[in-house]
């Protein structure tokens, strides 16, 4: 079975997500790292087989999903995720977060424990340490001060993404 592309409105902004599997199966939601999008999690998700419903959104200001209406901080990403789960009527989920997605998942777990069946964290970035990490962190800090319309172009700059992938 192939992943199907879908879109929902969260706070009047488009959130794109990909899913496959039977709606009656336990739900696994995957959150990608930054910069990134849903595509990087397809190989991992495919390993879950046919016994789960798999859902992979592009997080706000990443991939095809529009930016948040509020500041791009972890608490707002967690709120977006809660709204996303509610919109899809998913109930309790197994949440798998990678890198920045893991940080979002941690905040989500603290704020919305009733929505979690299980929490899986892969390479959570918890501390900004070293020159490269500080440069990456600075980019996010600058984005907070930009008008919302400029945040996504700033954060998804192809040259920056290519440089990050080469360095990391």
PDB file of C-alpha atoms in Angstrom:
ATOM      1  CA  UNK A   1       0.000   0.000   0.000  1.00  0.00           C
ATOM      2  CA  UNK A   2       1.279   3.450  -0.968  1.00  0.00           C
ATOM      3  CA  UNK A   3       1.225   6.603   1.180  1.00  0.00           C
ATOM      4  CA  UNK A   4      -1.580   8.978   0.193  1.00  0.00           C
ATOM      5  CA  UNK A   5      -1.158  12.754   0.323  1.00  0.00           C
ATOM      6  CA  UNK A   6      -3.830  14.709   2.236  1.00  0.00           C
ATOM      7  CA  UNK A   7      -4.391  18.240   3.503  1.00  0.00           C
ATOM      8  CA  UNK A   8      -6.297  19.689   6.467  1.00  0.00           C
ATOM      9  CA  UNK A   9      -6.728  23.198   7.815  1.00  0.00           C
ATOM     10  CA  UNK A  10      -5.250  23.868  11.246  1.00  0.00           C
ATOM     11  CA  UNK A  11      -5.864  27.421  12.449  1.00  0.00           C
ATOM     12  CA  UNK A  12      -6.843  28.368   8.860  1.00  0.00           C
ATOM     13  CA  UNK A  13      -3.485  27.187   7.521  1.00  0.00           C
ATOM     14  CA  UNK A  14      -2.819  24.187   5.313  1.00  0.00           C
ATOM     15  CA  UNK A  15      -1.137  21.167   6.877  1.00  0.00           C
ATOM     16  CA  UNK A  16      -0.109  18.477   4.407  1.00  0.00           C
ATOM     17  CA  UNK A  17       0.287  14.913   5.579  1.00  0.00           C
ATOM     18  CA  UNK A  18       0.801  11.448   4.169  1.00  0.00           C
ATOM     19  CA  UNK A  19      -0.850   8.329   5.496  1.00  0.00           C
ATOM     20  CA  UNK A  20      -1.423   4.680   4.815  1.00  0.00           C
ATOM     21  CA  UNK A  21      -2.977   1.745   6.624  1.00  0.00           C
ATOM     22  CA  UNK A  22      -6.319   0.713   8.010  1.00  0.00           C
ATOM     23  CA  UNK A  23      -8.108   3.378  10.059  1.00  0.00           C
ATOM     24  CA  UNK A  24      -8.953   0.711  12.669  1.00  0.00           C
ATOM     25  CA  UNK A  25      -5.277  -0.064  13.375  1.00  0.00           C
ATOM     26  CA  UNK A  26      -3.213   1.626  16.089  1.00  0.00           C
ATOM     27  CA  UNK A  27      -1.960   5.018  14.847  1.00  0.00           C
ATOM     28  CA  UNK A  28       1.714   5.957  14.596  1.00  0.00           C
ATOM     29  CA  UNK A  29       2.439   9.645  13.927  1.00  0.00           C
ATOM     30  CA  UNK A  30       5.941  10.585  12.802  1.00  0.00           C
ATOM     31  CA  UNK A  31       7.472  14.066  13.276  1.00  0.00           C
ATOM     32  CA  UNK A  32      10.488  14.933  11.132  1.00  0.00           C
ATOM     33  CA  UNK A  33      13.543  16.977  12.013  1.00  0.00           C
ATOM     34  CA  UNK A  34      14.461  20.479  10.932  1.00  0.00           C
ATOM     35  CA  UNK A  35      15.157  21.342   8.227  1.00  0.00           C
ATOM     36  CA  UNK A  36      13.249  18.509   6.676  1.00  0.00           C
ATOM     37  CA  UNK A  37       9.905  17.148   5.618  1.00  0.00           C
ATOM     38  CA  UNK A  38       7.819  13.988   5.571  1.00  0.00           C
ATOM     39  CA  UNK A  39       9.916  12.232   2.907  1.00  0.00           C
ATOM     40  CA  UNK A  40      12.827  11.526   5.235  1.00  0.00           C
ATOM     41  CA  UNK A  41      10.611   9.353   7.440  1.00  0.00           C
ATOM     42  CA  UNK A  42       9.142   7.114   4.717  1.00  0.00           C
ATOM     43  CA  UNK A  43      11.860   4.428   5.043  1.00  0.00           C
ATOM     44  CA  UNK A  44      11.348   4.202   8.813  1.00  0.00           C
ATOM     45  CA  UNK A  45       7.559   4.187   8.534  1.00  0.00           C
ATOM     46  CA  UNK A  46       7.585   1.416   5.935  1.00  0.00           C
ATOM     47  CA  UNK A  47       9.211  -0.832   8.530  1.00  0.00           C
ATOM     48  CA  UNK A  48       5.995  -0.826  10.573  1.00  0.00           C
ATOM     49  CA  UNK A  49       4.238  -3.112   8.102  1.00  0.00           C
ATOM     50  CA  UNK A  50       0.471  -3.368   7.743  1.00  0.00           C
ATOM     51  CA  UNK A  51      -0.478  -3.542  11.451  1.00  0.00           C
ATOM     52  CA  UNK A  52      -0.531   0.223  11.987  1.00  0.00           C
ATOM     53  CA  UNK A  53      -2.070   3.323  10.486  1.00  0.00           C
ATOM     54  CA  UNK A  54       0.888   5.558   9.638  1.00  0.00           C
ATOM     55  CA  UNK A  55       0.606   9.361   9.528  1.00  0.00           C
ATOM     56  CA  UNK A  56       3.473  11.676   8.558  1.00  0.00           C
ATOM     57  CA  UNK A  57       2.748  15.418   8.470  1.00  0.00           C
ATOM     58  CA  UNK A  58       4.992  18.121   7.139  1.00  0.00           C
ATOM     59  CA  UNK A  59       5.450  20.219  10.264  1.00  0.00           C
ATOM     60  CA  UNK A  60       4.600  23.942  10.081  1.00  0.00           C
ATOM     61  CA  UNK A  61       6.949  26.010   7.903  1.00  0.00           C
ATOM     62  CA  UNK A  62       8.466  22.802   6.515  1.00  0.00           C
ATOM     63  CA  UNK A  63       7.849  20.963   3.279  1.00  0.00           C
ATOM     64  CA  UNK A  64       4.451  21.955   1.901  1.00  0.00           C
ATOM     65  CA  UNK A  65       2.823  22.956   5.194  1.00  0.00           C
ATOM     66  CA  UNK A  66       2.204  26.618   5.882  1.00  0.00           C
ATOM     67  CA  UNK A  67       3.831  28.410   8.810  1.00  0.00           C
ATOM     68  CA  UNK A  68       2.169  28.706  12.203  1.00  0.00           C
ATOM     69  CA  UNK A  69      -0.061  31.702  12.833  1.00  0.00           C
ATOM     70  CA  UNK A  70       1.858  32.286  16.102  1.00  0.00           C
ATOM     71  CA  UNK A  71       5.567  32.369  16.921  1.00  0.00           C
ATOM     72  CA  UNK A  72       7.508  29.261  15.979  1.00  0.00           C
ATOM     73  CA  UNK A  73       8.263  27.985  19.473  1.00  0.00           C
ATOM     74  CA  UNK A  74       7.988  24.442  20.807  1.00  0.00           C
ATOM     75  CA  UNK A  75       4.808  25.103  22.779  1.00  0.00           C
ATOM     76  CA  UNK A  76       3.054  26.345  19.624  1.00  0.00           C
ATOM     77  CA  UNK A  77       4.277  23.362  17.609  1.00  0.00           C
ATOM     78  CA  UNK A  78       2.867  21.096  20.341  1.00  0.00           C
ATOM     79  CA  UNK A  79      -0.457  22.955  20.166  1.00  0.00           C
ATOM     80  CA  UNK A  80      -0.487  22.562  16.383  1.00  0.00           C
ATOM     81  CA  UNK A  81       0.095  18.818  16.812  1.00  0.00           C
ATOM     82  CA  UNK A  82      -2.793  18.548  19.302  1.00  0.00           C
ATOM     83  CA  UNK A  83      -5.066  20.360  16.842  1.00  0.00           C
ATOM     84  CA  UNK A  84      -3.842  18.133  13.994  1.00  0.00           C
ATOM     85  CA  UNK A  85      -4.622  14.962  15.950  1.00  0.00           C
ATOM     86  CA  UNK A  86      -8.049  16.322  16.884  1.00  0.00           C
ATOM     87  CA  UNK A  87      -8.818  17.296  13.275  1.00  0.00           C
ATOM     88  CA  UNK A  88      -8.010  13.747  12.130  1.00  0.00           C
ATOM     89  CA  UNK A  89      -9.912  12.303  15.143  1.00  0.00           C
ATOM     90  CA  UNK A  90      -6.966  10.057  15.958  1.00  0.00           C
ATOM     91  CA  UNK A  91      -7.412   9.599  19.704  1.00  0.00           C
ATOM     92  CA  UNK A  92      -4.335   8.177  21.466  1.00  0.00           C
ATOM     93  CA  UNK A  93      -1.314   7.756  19.201  1.00  0.00           C
ATOM     94  CA  UNK A  94       2.162   6.324  19.191  1.00  0.00           C
ATOM     95  CA  UNK A  95       4.304   9.403  18.546  1.00  0.00           C
ATOM     96  CA  UNK A  96       7.714   9.031  16.909  1.00  0.00           C
ATOM     97  CA  UNK A  97       9.832  12.184  16.826  1.00  0.00           C
ATOM     98  CA  UNK A  98      13.179  12.654  15.102  1.00  0.00           C
ATOM     99  CA  UNK A  99      15.558  15.501  15.993  1.00  0.00           C
ATOM    100  CA  UNK A 100      13.446  18.694  16.144  1.00  0.00           C
ATOM    101  CA  UNK A 101      10.373  16.450  15.891  1.00  0.00           C
ATOM    102  CA  UNK A 102      11.585  14.736  19.085  1.00  0.00           C
ATOM    103  CA  UNK A 103      11.795  18.084  20.865  1.00  0.00           C
ATOM    104  CA  UNK A 104       8.270  18.892  19.743  1.00  0.00           C
ATOM    105  CA  UNK A 105       7.128  15.427  20.867  1.00  0.00           C
ATOM    106  CA  UNK A 106       8.621  15.970  24.350  1.00  0.00           C
ATOM    107  CA  UNK A 107       6.739  19.232  24.839  1.00  0.00           C
ATOM    108  CA  UNK A 108       3.589  17.631  23.417  1.00  0.00           C
ATOM    109  CA  UNK A 109       3.907  14.700  25.852  1.00  0.00           C
ATOM    110  CA  UNK A 110       4.210  17.083  28.777  1.00  0.00           C
ATOM    111  CA  UNK A 111       1.203  19.200  27.722  1.00  0.00           C
ATOM    112  CA  UNK A 112      -1.072  16.470  26.307  1.00  0.00           C
ATOM    113  CA  UNK A 113      -0.236  13.129  27.984  1.00  0.00           C
ATOM    114  CA  UNK A 114      -3.824  11.949  27.516  1.00  0.00           C
ATOM    115  CA  UNK A 115      -3.271  11.884  23.734  1.00  0.00           C
ATOM    116  CA  UNK A 116      -0.286   9.505  23.889  1.00  0.00           C
ATOM    117  CA  UNK A 117      -0.154   5.747  23.829  1.00  0.00           C
ATOM    118  CA  UNK A 118       3.645   5.657  23.522  1.00  0.00           C
ATOM    119  CA  UNK A 119       6.447   8.123  22.865  1.00  0.00           C
ATOM    120  CA  UNK A 120       9.548   7.301  20.796  1.00  0.00           C
ATOM    121  CA  UNK A 121      12.381   9.832  20.514  1.00  0.00           C
ATOM    122  CA  UNK A 122      15.179   9.525  17.955  1.00  0.00           C
ATOM    123  CA  UNK A 123      18.221  11.763  18.293  1.00  0.00           C
ATOM    124  CA  UNK A 124      16.460  14.540  20.202  1.00  0.00           C
ATOM    125  CA  UNK A 125      18.457  17.760  20.047  1.00  0.00           C
ATOM    126  CA  UNK A 126      18.227  18.971  23.609  1.00  0.00           C
ATOM    127  CA  UNK A 127      21.264  21.190  23.995  1.00  0.00           C
ATOM    128  CA  UNK A 128      22.798  23.706  21.630  1.00  0.00           C
ATOM    129  CA  UNK A 129      26.509  22.990  21.839  1.00  0.00           C
ATOM    130  CA  UNK A 130      29.342  23.887  19.491  1.00  0.00           C
ATOM    131  CA  UNK A 131      29.727  26.400  16.681  1.00  0.00           C
ATOM    132  CA  UNK A 132      27.599  24.593  14.072  1.00  0.00           C
ATOM    133  CA  UNK A 133      24.706  24.086  16.505  1.00  0.00           C
ATOM    134  CA  UNK A 134      24.869  27.729  17.550  1.00  0.00           C
ATOM    135  CA  UNK A 135      24.720  28.870  13.913  1.00  0.00           C
ATOM    136  CA  UNK A 136      21.679  26.635  13.308  1.00  0.00           C
ATOM    137  CA  UNK A 137      20.056  27.933  16.486  1.00  0.00           C
ATOM    138  CA  UNK A 138      20.716  31.534  15.443  1.00  0.00           C
ATOM    139  CA  UNK A 139      18.749  30.976  12.242  1.00  0.00           C
ATOM    140  CA  UNK A 140      15.690  29.971  14.321  1.00  0.00           C
ATOM    141  CA  UNK A 141      16.170  32.912  16.649  1.00  0.00           C
ATOM    142  CA  UNK A 142      16.259  35.333  13.730  1.00  0.00           C
ATOM    143  CA  UNK A 143      13.076  33.746  12.318  1.00  0.00           C
ATOM    144  CA  UNK A 144      11.203  34.627  15.522  1.00  0.00           C
ATOM    145  CA  UNK A 145      11.719  38.314  14.794  1.00  0.00           C
ATOM    146  CA  UNK A 146      10.636  38.186  11.148  1.00  0.00           C
ATOM    147  CA  UNK A 147       7.079  38.799   9.988  1.00  0.00           C
ATOM    148  CA  UNK A 148       5.180  35.501   9.652  1.00  0.00           C
ATOM    149  CA  UNK A 149       5.143  35.799   5.848  1.00  0.00           C
ATOM    150  CA  UNK A 150       8.964  35.806   5.772  1.00  0.00           C
ATOM    151  CA  UNK A 151       9.582  33.039   8.322  1.00  0.00           C
ATOM    152  CA  UNK A 152       9.095  30.051   6.009  1.00  0.00           C
ATOM    153  CA  UNK A 153      11.257  31.464   3.175  1.00  0.00           C
ATOM    154  CA  UNK A 154      13.956  32.267   5.725  1.00  0.00           C
ATOM    155  CA  UNK A 155      13.816  28.857   7.418  1.00  0.00           C
ATOM    156  CA  UNK A 156      13.525  26.815   4.217  1.00  0.00           C
ATOM    157  CA  UNK A 157      16.314  28.554   2.306  1.00  0.00           C
ATOM    158  CA  UNK A 158      17.722  25.875  -0.080  1.00  0.00           C
ATOM    159  CA  UNK A 159      21.321  27.048   0.300  1.00  0.00           C
ATOM    160  CA  UNK A 160      21.086  26.797   4.098  1.00  0.00           C
ATOM    161  CA  UNK A 161      19.472  23.340   3.907  1.00  0.00           C
ATOM    162  CA  UNK A 162      22.158  22.080   1.532  1.00  0.00           C
ATOM    163  CA  UNK A 163      24.902  23.417   3.813  1.00  0.00           C
ATOM    164  CA  UNK A 164      23.341  21.769   6.888  1.00  0.00           C
ATOM    165  CA  UNK A 165      23.127  18.406   5.131  1.00  0.00           C
ATOM    166  CA  UNK A 166      26.765  18.645   4.017  1.00  0.00           C
ATOM    167  CA  UNK A 167      27.987  19.616   7.490  1.00  0.00           C
ATOM    168  CA  UNK A 168      25.875  17.075   9.389  1.00  0.00           C
TER     169      UNK A 168
END
